[in-house]
Amino acid sequence: MSDTKIALVTGANKGIGYEIAAGLGALGWSVGVGAREQIRRDAAVARLRDAGVDAFGVPLDVTDDSSVAAAADLIAERAGRLDALVNNAGITGGGPQQPSSVDAAVIRTVVETNVIGVIRVTNAMLPLLGRSASPRIVNMSSSVGSLARQSGPGGETSTGPVAVAYAPSKSFLNAVTLQYVRELADTNILINCACPGFVATDLNGFRGVRTPQEGAATAIRLATLPDGGPTGGFFEDAGVVPW
Ligand SMILES: NC(=O)c1ccc[n+]([C@@H]2O[C@H](COP(=O)([O-])OP(=O)(O)OC[C@H]3O[C@@H](n4cnc5c(N)ncnc54)[C@H](OP(=O)(O)O)[C@@H]3O)[C@@H](O)[C@H]2O)c1
């Protein structure tokens, strides 16, 4: 087995996920570019390789059991293990998302991707993570899912607009993350949530104020934590995000 560290980043064909892949690649990691659509995936892999990254494409739709199982097989064949899983793929479900008028189908779709998708991918990759000397899982959350911030002062400036599918999906993801932390407490897997800040990407019609590169920094830090680093935390660039 190679000494080169191996990562899988879901939703890595664009936005923050692409920059997480680029950042890990710049550190010398081999990076699986998880992406569901072939043309976008191939283009991202080509761009990363042009930049000197050891990138490889991983066909991956996080809502599809067979796609996720095939992705695990691909990484097992290629590398035999996984050192970092970055669960980055996510959707907002579109808007507006007022609680009193939301279509329940929007909530189901968002939860299927942002929460169940993470569980599906994580469970498929756990055996490969178990073969790493220093496994890491990073779940791309958002401070909009922080119940502490939503219930504190600051309103929209700290947690974004009312969005009854998207924001609670990130609270749900945070809660799910802590369940994994508890179950896997006697392993060496470090599992944390990251918030990238408000980043200009397709997700928000490029209204964000940070670059995707800036948004990738916390996830890269958490994917490359030294042994003995934190687990069960929620972090942004400025430090800890309250749950
Ligand atoms: N941008 C922000 O301000 C912000 C703030 C807080 C948290 N976040 C989180 O950061 C993460 C990345 O978001 P982004 O801003 O970079 O958004 P983005 O540019 O829209 O990228 C989202 C990525 O997720 C992929 N994806 C969506 N559904 C998928 C599925 N079923 N299977 C596989 N991939 C799927 C997309 O693939 P396609 O190209 O195929 O659609 C795309 O690669 C998300 O989890 C988001 O919630 C973003």
CSV table of C-alpha atoms in Angstrom, one decimal, residues 42-241:
chain,number,residue,atom,x,y,z
A,42,ASP,CA,-13.9,14.7,-15.9
A,43,ALA,CA,-13.4,18.5,-16.3
A,44,ALA,CA,-12.7,18.9,-12.6
A,45,VAL,CA,-10.2,16.0,-12.6
A,46,ALA,CA,-8.5,17.4,-15.7
A,47,ARG,CA,-8.2,20.9,-14.1
A,48,LEU,CA,-6.8,19.4,-10.9
A,49,ARG,CA,-4.3,17.3,-12.8
A,50,ASP,CA,-3.2,20.4,-14.8
A,51,ALA,CA,-2.5,22.0,-11.5
A,52,GLY,CA,-0.3,19.1,-10.5
A,53,VAL,CA,-2.8,17.3,-8.3
A,54,ASP,CA,-2.9,13.5,-8.2
A,55,ALA,CA,-6.7,13.5,-8.8
A,56,PHE,CA,-8.9,10.6,-9.9
A,57,GLY,CA,-12.6,10.6,-10.7
A,58,VAL,CA,-15.1,8.8,-8.5
A,59,PRO,CA,-18.6,8.5,-10.0
A,60,LEU,CA,-20.8,9.3,-7.0
A,61,ASP,CA,-24.4,10.2,-6.4
A,62,VAL,CA,-24.8,10.4,-2.6
A,63,THR,CA,-28.5,9.6,-2.9
A,64,ASP,CA,-27.9,6.3,-4.7
A,65,ASP,CA,-26.9,3.1,-2.8
A,66,SER,CA,-25.4,1.4,-5.8
A,67,SER,CA,-23.4,4.4,-6.8
A,68,VAL,CA,-22.0,4.8,-3.3
A,69,ALA,CA,-21.1,1.1,-3.1
A,70,ALA,CA,-19.4,1.3,-6.5
A,71,ALA,CA,-17.4,4.3,-5.3
A,72,ALA,CA,-16.2,2.3,-2.3
A,73,ASP,CA,-15.1,-0.5,-4.6
A,74,LEU,CA,-13.3,1.9,-6.8
A,75,ILE,CA,-11.3,3.3,-3.9
A,76,ALA,CA,-10.6,-0.1,-2.5
A,77,GLU,CA,-9.2,-1.3,-5.8
A,78,ARG,CA,-7.2,1.9,-6.3
A,79,ALA,CA,-5.8,2.5,-2.9
A,80,GLY,CA,-6.9,-0.2,-0.5
A,81,ARG,CA,-7.8,2.4,2.2
A,82,LEU,CA,-9.1,5.9,2.8
A,83,ASP,CA,-7.4,8.5,5.0
A,84,ALA,CA,-9.9,11.3,4.8
A,85,LEU,CA,-13.6,11.4,3.8
A,86,VAL,CA,-15.0,14.9,3.2
A,87,ASN,CA,-18.7,14.8,3.0
A,88,ASN,CA,-19.1,18.0,1.2
A,89,ALA,CA,-22.0,17.4,-1.4
A,90,GLY,CA,-25.0,19.4,-0.4
A,91,ILE,CA,-28.1,21.2,-1.7
A,92,THR,CA,-30.4,23.9,-0.4
A,93,GLY,CA,-33.5,22.7,-2.1
A,94,GLY,CA,-34.2,26.1,-3.5
A,95,GLY,CA,-36.4,28.7,-1.9
A,96,PRO,CA,-38.3,30.3,-0.4
A,97,GLN,CA,-38.6,27.8,2.5
A,98,GLN,CA,-41.1,29.3,4.9
A,99,PRO,CA,-42.2,26.7,7.4
A,100,SER,CA,-45.9,27.5,7.0
A,101,SER,CA,-45.9,26.9,3.3
A,102,VAL,CA,-43.1,24.6,2.5
A,103,ASP,CA,-43.6,21.6,0.2
A,104,ALA,CA,-42.8,18.5,2.2
A,105,ALA,CA,-41.1,17.0,-0.9
A,106,VAL,CA,-38.4,19.7,-0.7
A,107,ILE,CA,-37.6,18.8,2.9
A,108,ARG,CA,-37.4,15.1,1.9
A,109,THR,CA,-35.0,15.9,-1.0
A,110,VAL,CA,-32.7,18.1,1.1
A,111,VAL,CA,-32.5,15.5,3.9
A,112,GLU,CA,-31.9,12.7,1.5
A,113,THR,CA,-28.8,14.5,0.2
A,114,ASN,CA,-27.5,16.5,3.1
A,115,VAL,CA,-28.1,13.9,5.9
A,116,ILE,CA,-28.9,10.5,4.6
A,117,GLY,CA,-26.4,10.9,1.8
A,118,VAL,CA,-23.7,11.6,4.4
A,119,ILE,CA,-24.7,8.5,6.3
A,120,ARG,CA,-24.8,6.4,3.2
A,121,VAL,CA,-21.3,7.5,2.0
A,122,THR,CA,-19.8,7.3,5.5
A,123,ASN,CA,-21.0,3.8,6.1
A,124,ALA,CA,-19.7,2.6,2.7
A,125,MET,CA,-16.3,4.2,3.4
A,126,LEU,CA,-15.9,3.1,7.1
A,127,PRO,CA,-14.2,-0.2,6.3
A,128,LEU,CA,-11.7,1.7,4.1
A,129,LEU,CA,-11.2,4.4,6.8
A,130,GLY,CA,-10.5,1.6,9.2
A,131,ARG,CA,-7.5,0.6,7.2
A,132,SER,CA,-5.9,4.1,7.6
A,133,ALA,CA,-3.4,4.8,10.4
A,134,SER,CA,-5.0,8.3,10.9
A,135,PRO,CA,-8.6,8.4,9.6
A,136,ARG,CA,-10.5,11.6,9.4
A,137,ILE,CA,-14.1,12.4,8.6
A,138,VAL,CA,-15.2,16.0,7.8
A,139,ASN,CA,-18.9,16.8,7.4
A,140,MET,CA,-19.6,20.0,5.6
A,141,SER,CA,-22.2,21.6,7.8
A,142,SER,CA,-23.1,25.3,8.1
A,143,SER,CA,-23.5,27.8,10.9
A,144,VAL,CA,-27.1,28.2,9.6
A,145,GLY,CA,-27.7,24.8,11.4
A,146,SER,CA,-26.4,26.1,14.7
A,147,LEU,CA,-29.4,26.1,17.1
A,148,ALA,CA,-27.4,28.3,19.5
A,149,ARG,CA,-26.9,31.0,16.9
A,150,GLN,CA,-30.5,30.7,15.6
A,151,SER,CA,-31.8,31.2,19.1
A,152,GLY,CA,-29.3,33.9,20.0
A,153,PRO,CA,-29.1,37.6,18.9
A,154,GLY,CA,-28.0,38.4,15.4
A,155,GLY,CA,-30.9,36.9,13.4
A,156,GLU,CA,-30.3,36.8,9.7
A,157,THR,CA,-26.8,38.1,9.9
A,158,SER,CA,-25.6,35.1,11.8
A,159,THR,CA,-27.8,32.3,10.5
A,160,GLY,CA,-29.2,33.4,7.1
A,161,PRO,CA,-32.8,33.7,6.1
A,162,VAL,CA,-35.6,31.4,7.3
A,163,ALA,CA,-35.1,28.1,5.4
A,164,VAL,CA,-37.0,25.2,6.9
A,165,ALA,CA,-35.5,22.5,4.7
A,166,TYR,CA,-31.8,23.6,4.4
A,167,ALA,CA,-31.0,25.0,7.9
A,168,PRO,CA,-32.5,22.1,9.9
A,169,SER,CA,-30.8,19.6,7.5
A,170,LYS,CA,-27.5,21.0,8.8
A,171,SER,CA,-28.7,20.8,12.4
A,172,PHE,CA,-29.7,17.2,11.7
A,173,LEU,CA,-26.3,16.5,10.1
A,174,ASN,CA,-24.6,18.0,13.2
A,175,ALA,CA,-26.6,15.7,15.4
A,176,VAL,CA,-25.8,12.7,13.2
A,177,THR,CA,-22.1,13.5,13.4
A,178,LEU,CA,-22.2,13.3,17.2
A,179,GLN,CA,-23.9,9.9,17.0
A,180,TYR,CA,-20.9,8.7,14.9
A,181,VAL,CA,-18.5,10.3,17.3
A,182,ARG,CA,-20.1,8.4,20.2
A,183,GLU,CA,-20.3,5.0,18.4
A,184,LEU,CA,-16.7,5.3,17.2
A,185,ALA,CA,-15.3,6.7,20.4
A,186,ASP,CA,-12.9,3.8,20.9
A,187,THR,CA,-11.4,4.1,17.4
A,188,ASN,CA,-8.8,6.5,16.1
A,189,ILE,CA,-11.2,8.2,13.6
A,190,LEU,CA,-11.4,12.0,14.2
A,191,ILE,CA,-14.9,13.2,13.1
A,192,ASN,CA,-15.8,16.9,12.9
A,193,CYS,CA,-18.2,19.3,11.2
A,194,ALA,CA,-17.0,22.4,9.3
A,195,CYS,CA,-18.7,25.6,8.3
A,196,PRO,CA,-17.1,27.3,5.3
A,197,GLY,CA,-18.7,30.8,5.9
A,198,PHE,CA,-20.8,32.5,3.3
A,199,VAL,CA,-19.1,31.5,0.1
A,200,ALA,CA,-19.8,32.6,-3.5
A,201,THR,CA,-20.9,29.4,-5.2
A,202,ASP,CA,-23.8,28.0,-7.3
A,203,LEU,CA,-25.5,27.1,-4.0
A,204,ASN,CA,-26.4,30.7,-3.3
A,205,GLY,CA,-26.3,32.2,-6.8
A,206,PHE,CA,-22.8,33.5,-6.1
A,207,ARG,CA,-24.1,35.9,-3.5
A,208,GLY,CA,-21.5,34.7,-0.9
A,209,VAL,CA,-18.7,37.0,0.2
A,210,ARG,CA,-15.9,34.5,0.6
A,211,THR,CA,-14.0,32.7,-2.1
A,212,PRO,CA,-14.4,28.9,-2.5
A,213,GLN,CA,-10.7,28.7,-1.6
A,214,GLU,CA,-11.3,30.5,1.7
A,215,GLY,CA,-14.4,28.3,2.3
A,216,ALA,CA,-12.3,25.1,1.8
A,217,ALA,CA,-9.7,26.0,4.5
A,218,THR,CA,-11.4,24.7,7.6
A,219,ALA,CA,-12.4,21.4,5.9
A,220,ILE,CA,-8.8,20.9,4.7
A,221,ARG,CA,-7.5,21.6,8.3
A,222,LEU,CA,-9.9,19.0,9.7
A,223,ALA,CA,-9.1,16.4,7.1
A,224,THR,CA,-5.4,16.7,7.9
A,225,LEU,CA,-5.6,17.0,11.7
A,226,PRO,CA,-2.6,15.5,13.5
A,227,ASP,CA,-3.2,12.4,15.7
A,228,GLY,CA,-4.7,13.5,19.0
A,229,GLY,CA,-6.5,16.4,17.3
A,230,PRO,CA,-10.1,17.3,18.2
A,231,THR,CA,-13.1,15.1,17.4
A,232,GLY,CA,-16.8,15.8,17.9
A,233,GLY,CA,-16.4,19.5,17.2
A,234,PHE,CA,-17.9,22.1,14.9
A,235,PHE,CA,-15.5,24.6,13.4
A,236,GLU,CA,-15.2,27.6,11.2
A,237,ASP,CA,-12.1,29.8,10.4
A,238,ALA,CA,-12.6,31.8,13.6
A,239,GLY,CA,-12.8,28.8,15.9
A,240,VAL,CA,-15.6,26.8,17.4
A,241,VAL,CA,-19.2,27.1,16.2
